[in-house]
Amino acid sequence: MYDSKPVLLVIAHGSRDPRHAATVHALVRRVRSLRPGLRVETGFLDFNIPSVQGVLESLAAEGVQDVVALPLLLTRAFHAKADIPAVLRDAPPKLRIRQAEVLGPSPLLLRALERRLYEAGLTPADKSTTGIVLASAGSTDPEAIAVIDGLAREWRHTGWRAVRPAFASAALPRTEDAVRELRALGCSKVAVAQYVLAPGFLPDRIARGAAEADVLGNVLGAAPEVAALVLKRVDAAIPRTALSRIA
């Protein structure tokens, strides 16, 4: 008889850039290390294999009954609202699937962003004189844009001189424009924090836009805070009776 523990399916966007899948897999390995009793699988919406549909079909064939589908996304935009629910609706009917919330917004993501900036050379002593560009991929979804704007305001209140949102596509300002705005404001240093999970086309655009900045933080990737947040979202989606079986 198949073990009745819920299975976590991490759903990533996918990319032609091989760095994307490698980063997603590194994050999943960290999640597994934090929760050894939880089975974690990875599926991609596009470009990479295995596909989400393929993983769901394989799990059903094994006899899995319960799946928590976690969108590896930072905002609730089109993929979270349309693409992923559509794929999950086409899953084998024997599967009971709960869709967990997207990762953002969360204080854990702000901690991960600061970790990346400190790894890139900033120190806590720089906060009061440094301007931060919070650079995201961008979206046409007003809710997603509002989340980035709100995150920038929240982060500003933790002690940075200034924090400005920027977007690699679909919305303005661009990273380079936000960098110049912070220079004009008189910030001693300007740092670009990449509010993206993995490398790819749009993160590369962010990096090019950061050419005039003093510091460019790496993508969030497999930061410990991101892995912890994945499990936090999973725990919120799984009933307590099931959680006791996978702790």
mmCIF file of C-alpha atoms in Angstrom:
data_model
loop_
_atom_site.group_PDB
_atom_site.id
_atom_site.type_symbol
_atom_site.label_atom_id
_atom_site.label_comp_id
_atom_site.label_asym_id
_atom_site.label_seq_id
_atom_site.Cartn_x
_atom_site.Cartn_y
_atom_site.Cartn_z
ATOM 1 C CA MET A 1 0.000 0.000 0.000
ATOM 2 C CA TYR A 2 1.320 3.469 -0.881
ATOM 3 C CA ASP A 3 2.488 5.745 1.948
ATOM 4 C CA SER A 4 -0.291 8.296 2.468
ATOM 5 C CA LYS A 5 1.987 11.237 3.270
ATOM 6 C CA PRO A 6 1.310 14.335 1.140
ATOM 7 C CA VAL A 7 3.816 15.032 -1.611
ATOM 8 C CA LEU A 8 5.073 18.550 -2.266
ATOM 9 C CA LEU A 9 5.187 19.519 -5.933
ATOM 10 C CA VAL A 10 7.261 22.657 -6.453
ATOM 11 C CA ILE A 11 6.099 24.352 -9.649
ATOM 12 C CA ALA A 12 8.717 26.505 -11.367
ATOM 13 C CA HIS A 13 8.296 28.654 -14.440
ATOM 14 C CA GLY A 14 11.107 27.151 -16.500
ATOM 15 C CA SER A 15 13.583 28.813 -18.840
ATOM 16 C CA ARG A 16 15.797 28.124 -21.836
ATOM 17 C CA ASP A 17 18.662 29.306 -19.623
ATOM 18 C CA PRO A 18 20.140 26.232 -17.908
ATOM 19 C CA ARG A 19 21.007 28.307 -14.836
ATOM 20 C CA HIS A 20 17.302 28.587 -14.061
ATOM 21 C CA ALA A 21 16.648 24.865 -13.608
ATOM 22 C CA ALA A 22 19.946 24.394 -11.777
ATOM 23 C CA THR A 23 18.960 27.082 -9.264
ATOM 24 C CA VAL A 24 15.477 25.621 -8.780
ATOM 25 C CA HIS A 25 16.956 22.183 -8.118
ATOM 26 C CA ALA A 26 19.413 23.661 -5.609
ATOM 27 C CA LEU A 27 16.525 25.262 -3.728
ATOM 28 C CA VAL A 28 14.578 21.996 -3.724
ATOM 29 C CA ARG A 29 17.603 20.155 -2.326
ATOM 30 C CA ARG A 30 17.765 22.645 0.534
ATOM 31 C CA VAL A 31 14.046 22.206 1.222
ATOM 32 C CA ARG A 32 14.515 18.435 1.347
ATOM 33 C CA SER A 33 17.397 18.822 3.783
ATOM 34 C CA LEU A 34 15.208 20.889 6.114
ATOM 35 C CA ARG A 35 12.299 18.430 6.061
ATOM 36 C CA PRO A 36 13.639 14.907 5.403
ATOM 37 C CA GLY A 37 10.225 13.337 5.970
ATOM 38 C CA LEU A 38 8.628 15.333 3.166
ATOM 39 C CA ARG A 39 8.813 14.037 -0.389
ATOM 40 C CA VAL A 40 9.510 16.938 -2.755
ATOM 41 C CA GLU A 41 9.136 16.793 -6.535
ATOM 42 C CA THR A 42 9.771 19.519 -9.115
ATOM 43 C CA GLY A 43 7.772 20.330 -12.237
ATOM 44 C CA PHE A 44 8.144 23.109 -14.806
ATOM 45 C CA LEU A 45 5.461 25.058 -16.654
ATOM 46 C CA ASP A 46 7.584 25.499 -19.764
ATOM 47 C CA PHE A 47 10.981 24.885 -21.389
ATOM 48 C CA ASN A 48 12.276 22.306 -18.856
ATOM 49 C CA ILE A 49 11.399 18.759 -17.897
ATOM 50 C CA PRO A 50 9.725 17.189 -16.111
ATOM 51 C CA SER A 51 6.548 19.084 -16.864
ATOM 52 C CA VAL A 52 4.011 19.675 -14.123
ATOM 53 C CA GLN A 53 1.503 17.452 -15.916
ATOM 54 C CA GLY A 54 4.067 14.692 -16.301
ATOM 55 C CA VAL A 55 4.925 14.721 -12.597
ATOM 56 C CA LEU A 56 1.248 14.644 -11.617
ATOM 57 C CA GLU A 57 0.599 11.672 -13.891
ATOM 58 C CA SER A 58 3.600 9.822 -12.457
ATOM 59 C CA LEU A 59 2.465 10.461 -8.887
ATOM 60 C CA ALA A 60 -1.035 9.219 -9.675
ATOM 61 C CA ALA A 61 0.400 6.082 -11.272
ATOM 62 C CA GLU A 62 2.353 5.404 -8.072
ATOM 63 C CA GLY A 63 -0.811 5.638 -6.012
ATOM 64 C CA VAL A 64 -0.137 9.013 -4.426
ATOM 65 C CA GLN A 65 -3.344 10.549 -3.131
ATOM 66 C CA ASP A 66 -2.444 13.984 -1.713
ATOM 67 C CA VAL A 67 -0.338 16.652 -3.376
ATOM 68 C CA VAL A 68 0.504 20.182 -2.280
ATOM 69 C CA ALA A 69 1.309 22.258 -5.354
ATOM 70 C CA LEU A 70 3.504 25.213 -4.466
ATOM 71 C CA PRO A 71 4.018 27.929 -7.109
ATOM 72 C CA LEU A 72 7.653 28.983 -7.009
ATOM 73 C CA LEU A 73 6.592 32.570 -7.638
ATOM 74 C CA LEU A 74 7.118 35.823 -5.755
ATOM 75 C CA THR A 75 3.807 37.495 -6.632
ATOM 76 C CA ARG A 76 0.267 36.445 -7.495
ATOM 77 C CA ALA A 77 0.285 37.357 -11.162
ATOM 78 C CA PHE A 78 -0.879 35.534 -14.314
ATOM 79 C CA HIS A 79 0.982 32.281 -13.720
ATOM 80 C CA ALA A 80 -0.395 31.880 -10.208
ATOM 81 C CA LYS A 81 -3.916 32.979 -11.111
ATOM 82 C CA ALA A 82 -4.359 31.264 -14.486
ATOM 83 C CA ASP A 83 -1.586 28.975 -15.754
ATOM 84 C CA ILE A 84 -1.051 26.882 -12.655
ATOM 85 C CA PRO A 85 -4.738 26.400 -11.756
ATOM 86 C CA ALA A 86 -5.376 25.329 -15.368
ATOM 87 C CA VAL A 87 -2.639 22.695 -15.232
ATOM 88 C CA LEU A 88 -3.855 21.431 -11.861
ATOM 89 C CA ARG A 89 -7.432 21.137 -13.140
ATOM 90 C CA ASP A 90 -6.144 18.720 -15.785
ATOM 91 C CA ALA A 91 -4.440 16.490 -13.205
ATOM 92 C CA PRO A 92 -5.516 12.849 -12.803
ATOM 93 C CA PRO A 93 -8.807 12.892 -10.883
ATOM 94 C CA LYS A 94 -7.574 10.463 -8.222
ATOM 95 C CA LEU A 95 -5.193 13.138 -6.885
ATOM 96 C CA ARG A 96 -6.323 15.508 -4.130
ATOM 97 C CA ILE A 97 -4.384 18.700 -4.838
ATOM 98 C CA ARG A 98 -4.067 21.763 -2.627
ATOM 99 C CA GLN A 99 -2.471 24.833 -4.198
ATOM 100 C CA ALA A 100 -0.282 26.634 -1.674
ATOM 101 C CA GLU A 101 0.164 30.384 -1.701
ATOM 102 C CA VAL A 102 2.957 32.029 -3.690
ATOM 103 C CA LEU A 103 6.073 32.919 -1.733
ATOM 104 C CA GLY A 104 5.706 36.671 -1.597
ATOM 105 C CA PRO A 105 5.326 38.953 0.096
ATOM 106 C CA SER A 106 7.097 37.838 3.265
ATOM 107 C CA PRO A 107 9.593 39.252 5.770
ATOM 108 C CA LEU A 108 11.701 36.165 5.016
ATOM 109 C CA LEU A 109 12.210 37.435 1.479
ATOM 110 C CA LEU A 110 13.465 40.772 2.780
ATOM 111 C CA ARG A 111 15.966 38.886 4.924
ATOM 112 C CA ALA A 112 17.060 36.888 1.895
ATOM 113 C CA LEU A 113 17.484 40.069 -0.145
ATOM 114 C CA GLU A 114 19.662 41.574 2.579
ATOM 115 C CA ARG A 115 21.682 38.349 2.765
ATOM 116 C CA ARG A 116 22.442 38.654 -0.951
ATOM 117 C CA LEU A 117 23.450 42.311 -0.600
ATOM 118 C CA TYR A 118 25.777 41.563 2.306
ATOM 119 C CA GLU A 119 27.290 38.672 0.351
ATOM 120 C CA ALA A 120 27.932 41.172 -2.459
ATOM 121 C CA GLY A 121 29.856 43.528 -0.195
ATOM 122 C CA LEU A 122 27.493 45.742 1.799
ATOM 123 C CA THR A 123 27.493 45.729 5.593
ATOM 124 C CA PRO A 124 24.802 46.687 8.126
ATOM 125 C CA ALA A 125 26.784 49.866 8.751
ATOM 126 C CA ASP A 126 26.019 50.956 5.169
ATOM 127 C CA LYS A 127 22.253 50.973 5.617
ATOM 128 C CA SER A 128 21.678 54.600 6.562
ATOM 129 C CA THR A 129 23.631 55.946 3.565
ATOM 130 C CA THR A 130 22.731 53.358 0.894
ATOM 131 C CA GLY A 131 19.890 53.500 -1.591
ATOM 132 C CA ILE A 132 18.380 50.205 -2.729
ATOM 133 C CA VAL A 133 16.774 49.396 -6.051
ATOM 134 C CA LEU A 134 14.308 46.562 -5.534
ATOM 135 C CA ALA A 135 14.374 45.103 -9.032
ATOM 136 C CA SER A 136 11.770 42.551 -10.092
ATOM 137 C CA ALA A 137 10.843 40.898 -13.375
ATOM 138 C CA GLY A 138 7.746 43.042 -13.795
ATOM 139 C CA SER A 139 4.119 42.244 -14.568
ATOM 140 C CA THR A 140 1.026 43.664 -16.210
ATOM 141 C CA ASP A 141 -0.979 42.578 -13.145
ATOM 142 C CA PRO A 142 -1.753 45.584 -10.890
ATOM 143 C CA GLU A 143 -1.814 43.354 -7.807
ATOM 144 C CA ALA A 144 1.732 42.147 -8.482
ATOM 145 C CA ILE A 145 3.000 45.691 -9.049
ATOM 146 C CA ALA A 146 1.323 46.831 -5.819
ATOM 147 C CA VAL A 147 3.094 44.049 -3.920
ATOM 148 C CA ILE A 148 6.508 45.233 -5.153
ATOM 149 C CA ASP A 149 5.688 48.853 -4.310
ATOM 150 C CA GLY A 150 4.540 47.835 -0.819
ATOM 151 C CA LEU A 151 7.622 45.695 -0.265
ATOM 152 C CA ALA A 152 9.856 48.638 -1.181
ATOM 153 C CA ARG A 153 8.074 50.852 1.362
ATOM 154 C CA GLU A 154 8.321 48.176 4.046
ATOM 155 C CA TRP A 155 12.015 47.633 3.395
ATOM 156 C CA ARG A 156 12.721 51.354 3.571
ATOM 157 C CA HIS A 157 11.490 51.340 7.159
ATOM 158 C CA THR A 158 14.211 48.883 8.210
ATOM 159 C CA GLY A 159 16.915 51.557 8.009
ATOM 160 C CA TRP A 160 18.029 51.950 4.380
ATOM 161 C CA ARG A 161 18.454 55.528 3.114
ATOM 162 C CA ALA A 162 15.909 54.906 0.366
ATOM 163 C CA VAL A 163 14.344 51.987 -1.507
ATOM 164 C CA ARG A 164 12.923 52.290 -5.014
ATOM 165 C CA PRO A 165 11.092 49.592 -6.971
ATOM 166 C CA ALA A 166 12.124 48.833 -10.549
ATOM 167 C CA PHE A 167 10.972 46.392 -13.217
ATOM 168 C CA ALA A 168 12.705 44.520 -16.022
ATOM 169 C CA SER A 169 9.545 44.408 -18.160
ATOM 170 C CA ALA A 170 5.888 45.469 -18.390
ATOM 171 C CA ALA A 171 6.163 48.357 -15.892
ATOM 172 C CA LEU A 172 8.365 51.321 -15.080
ATOM 173 C CA PRO A 173 10.845 52.464 -13.884
ATOM 174 C CA ARG A 174 13.666 50.339 -15.253
ATOM 175 C CA THR A 175 16.588 49.410 -13.026
ATOM 176 C CA GLU A 176 18.997 51.935 -14.565
ATOM 177 C CA ASP A 177 16.510 54.770 -14.068
ATOM 178 C CA ALA A 178 16.001 53.890 -10.397
ATOM 179 C CA VAL A 179 19.789 53.753 -9.916
ATOM 180 C CA ARG A 180 20.134 57.269 -11.355
ATOM 181 C CA GLU A 181 17.286 58.550 -9.187
ATOM 182 C CA LEU A 182 19.033 57.305 -6.043
ATOM 183 C CA ARG A 183 22.311 58.884 -7.178
ATOM 184 C CA ALA A 184 20.501 62.197 -7.639
ATOM 185 C CA LEU A 185 19.022 61.805 -4.159
ATOM 186 C CA GLY A 186 22.558 61.835 -2.758
ATOM 187 C CA CYS A 187 22.918 58.234 -1.609
ATOM 188 C CA SER A 188 26.557 57.402 -0.841
ATOM 189 C CA LYS A 189 26.093 53.950 -2.335
ATOM 190 C CA VAL A 190 23.471 52.439 -4.608
ATOM 191 C CA ALA A 191 22.756 48.730 -4.527
ATOM 192 C CA VAL A 192 20.468 46.649 -6.720
ATOM 193 C CA ALA A 193 18.618 43.795 -5.020
ATOM 194 C CA GLN A 194 17.249 41.199 -7.421
ATOM 195 C CA TYR A 195 13.732 40.202 -6.382
ATOM 196 C CA VAL A 196 13.876 37.147 -8.621
ATOM 197 C CA LEU A 197 14.349 33.497 -7.774
ATOM 198 C CA ALA A 198 16.622 32.254 -10.539
ATOM 199 C CA PRO A 199 18.817 33.502 -13.385
ATOM 200 C CA GLY A 200 17.409 34.003 -16.858
ATOM 201 C CA PHE A 201 16.559 36.573 -19.515
ATOM 202 C CA LEU A 202 14.915 39.189 -17.271
ATOM 203 C CA PRO A 203 17.437 38.870 -14.412
ATOM 204 C CA ASP A 204 20.165 39.433 -17.001
ATOM 205 C CA ARG A 205 18.350 42.623 -18.026
ATOM 206 C CA ILE A 206 18.306 43.698 -14.375
ATOM 207 C CA ALA A 207 22.045 43.060 -14.138
ATOM 208 C CA ARG A 208 22.712 45.207 -17.202
ATOM 209 C CA GLY A 209 20.604 47.964 -15.703
ATOM 210 C CA ALA A 210 22.717 47.796 -12.556
ATOM 211 C CA ALA A 211 25.907 48.714 -14.412
ATOM 212 C CA GLU A 212 26.130 52.118 -12.689
ATOM 213 C CA ALA A 213 25.297 50.752 -9.215
ATOM 214 C CA ASP A 214 27.947 50.043 -6.596
ATOM 215 C CA VAL A 215 26.574 46.640 -5.622
ATOM 216 C CA LEU A 216 24.462 43.998 -7.355
ATOM 217 C CA GLY A 217 22.974 41.287 -5.163
ATOM 218 C CA ASN A 218 22.587 37.797 -6.541
ATOM 219 C CA VAL A 219 19.225 36.191 -7.264
ATOM 220 C CA LEU A 220 17.413 34.756 -4.244
ATOM 221 C CA GLY A 221 17.950 31.165 -5.357
ATOM 222 C CA ALA A 222 18.529 28.629 -2.608
ATOM 223 C CA ALA A 223 18.883 31.171 0.205
ATOM 224 C CA PRO A 224 18.004 29.563 3.559
ATOM 225 C CA GLU A 225 15.188 32.045 4.061
ATOM 226 C CA VAL A 226 13.584 31.038 0.761
ATOM 227 C CA ALA A 227 13.709 27.348 1.656
ATOM 228 C CA ALA A 228 12.189 28.100 5.059
ATOM 229 C CA LEU A 229 9.441 30.107 3.359
ATOM 230 C CA VAL A 230 8.627 27.213 1.033
ATOM 231 C CA LEU A 231 8.013 25.022 4.070
ATOM 232 C CA LYS A 232 5.981 27.744 5.761
ATOM 233 C CA ARG A 233 3.659 27.888 2.745
ATOM 234 C CA VAL A 234 3.431 24.089 2.684
ATOM 235 C CA ASP A 235 2.553 23.915 6.367
ATOM 236 C CA ALA A 236 -0.223 26.444 5.828
ATOM 237 C CA ALA A 237 -1.700 24.313 3.042
ATOM 238 C CA ILE A 238 -1.540 20.878 4.707
ATOM 239 C CA PRO A 239 -4.036 19.853 7.414
ATOM 240 C CA ARG A 240 -2.493 19.394 10.854
ATOM 241 C CA THR A 241 -3.287 15.679 10.844
ATOM 242 C CA ALA A 242 -1.158 15.249 7.737
ATOM 243 C CA LEU A 243 1.599 17.487 9.084
ATOM 244 C CA SER A 244 2.066 15.142 12.054
ATOM 245 C CA ARG A 245 2.943 12.371 9.618
ATOM 246 C CA ILE A 246 5.705 14.301 7.802
ATOM 247 C CA ALA A 247 7.334 16.370 10.548
#
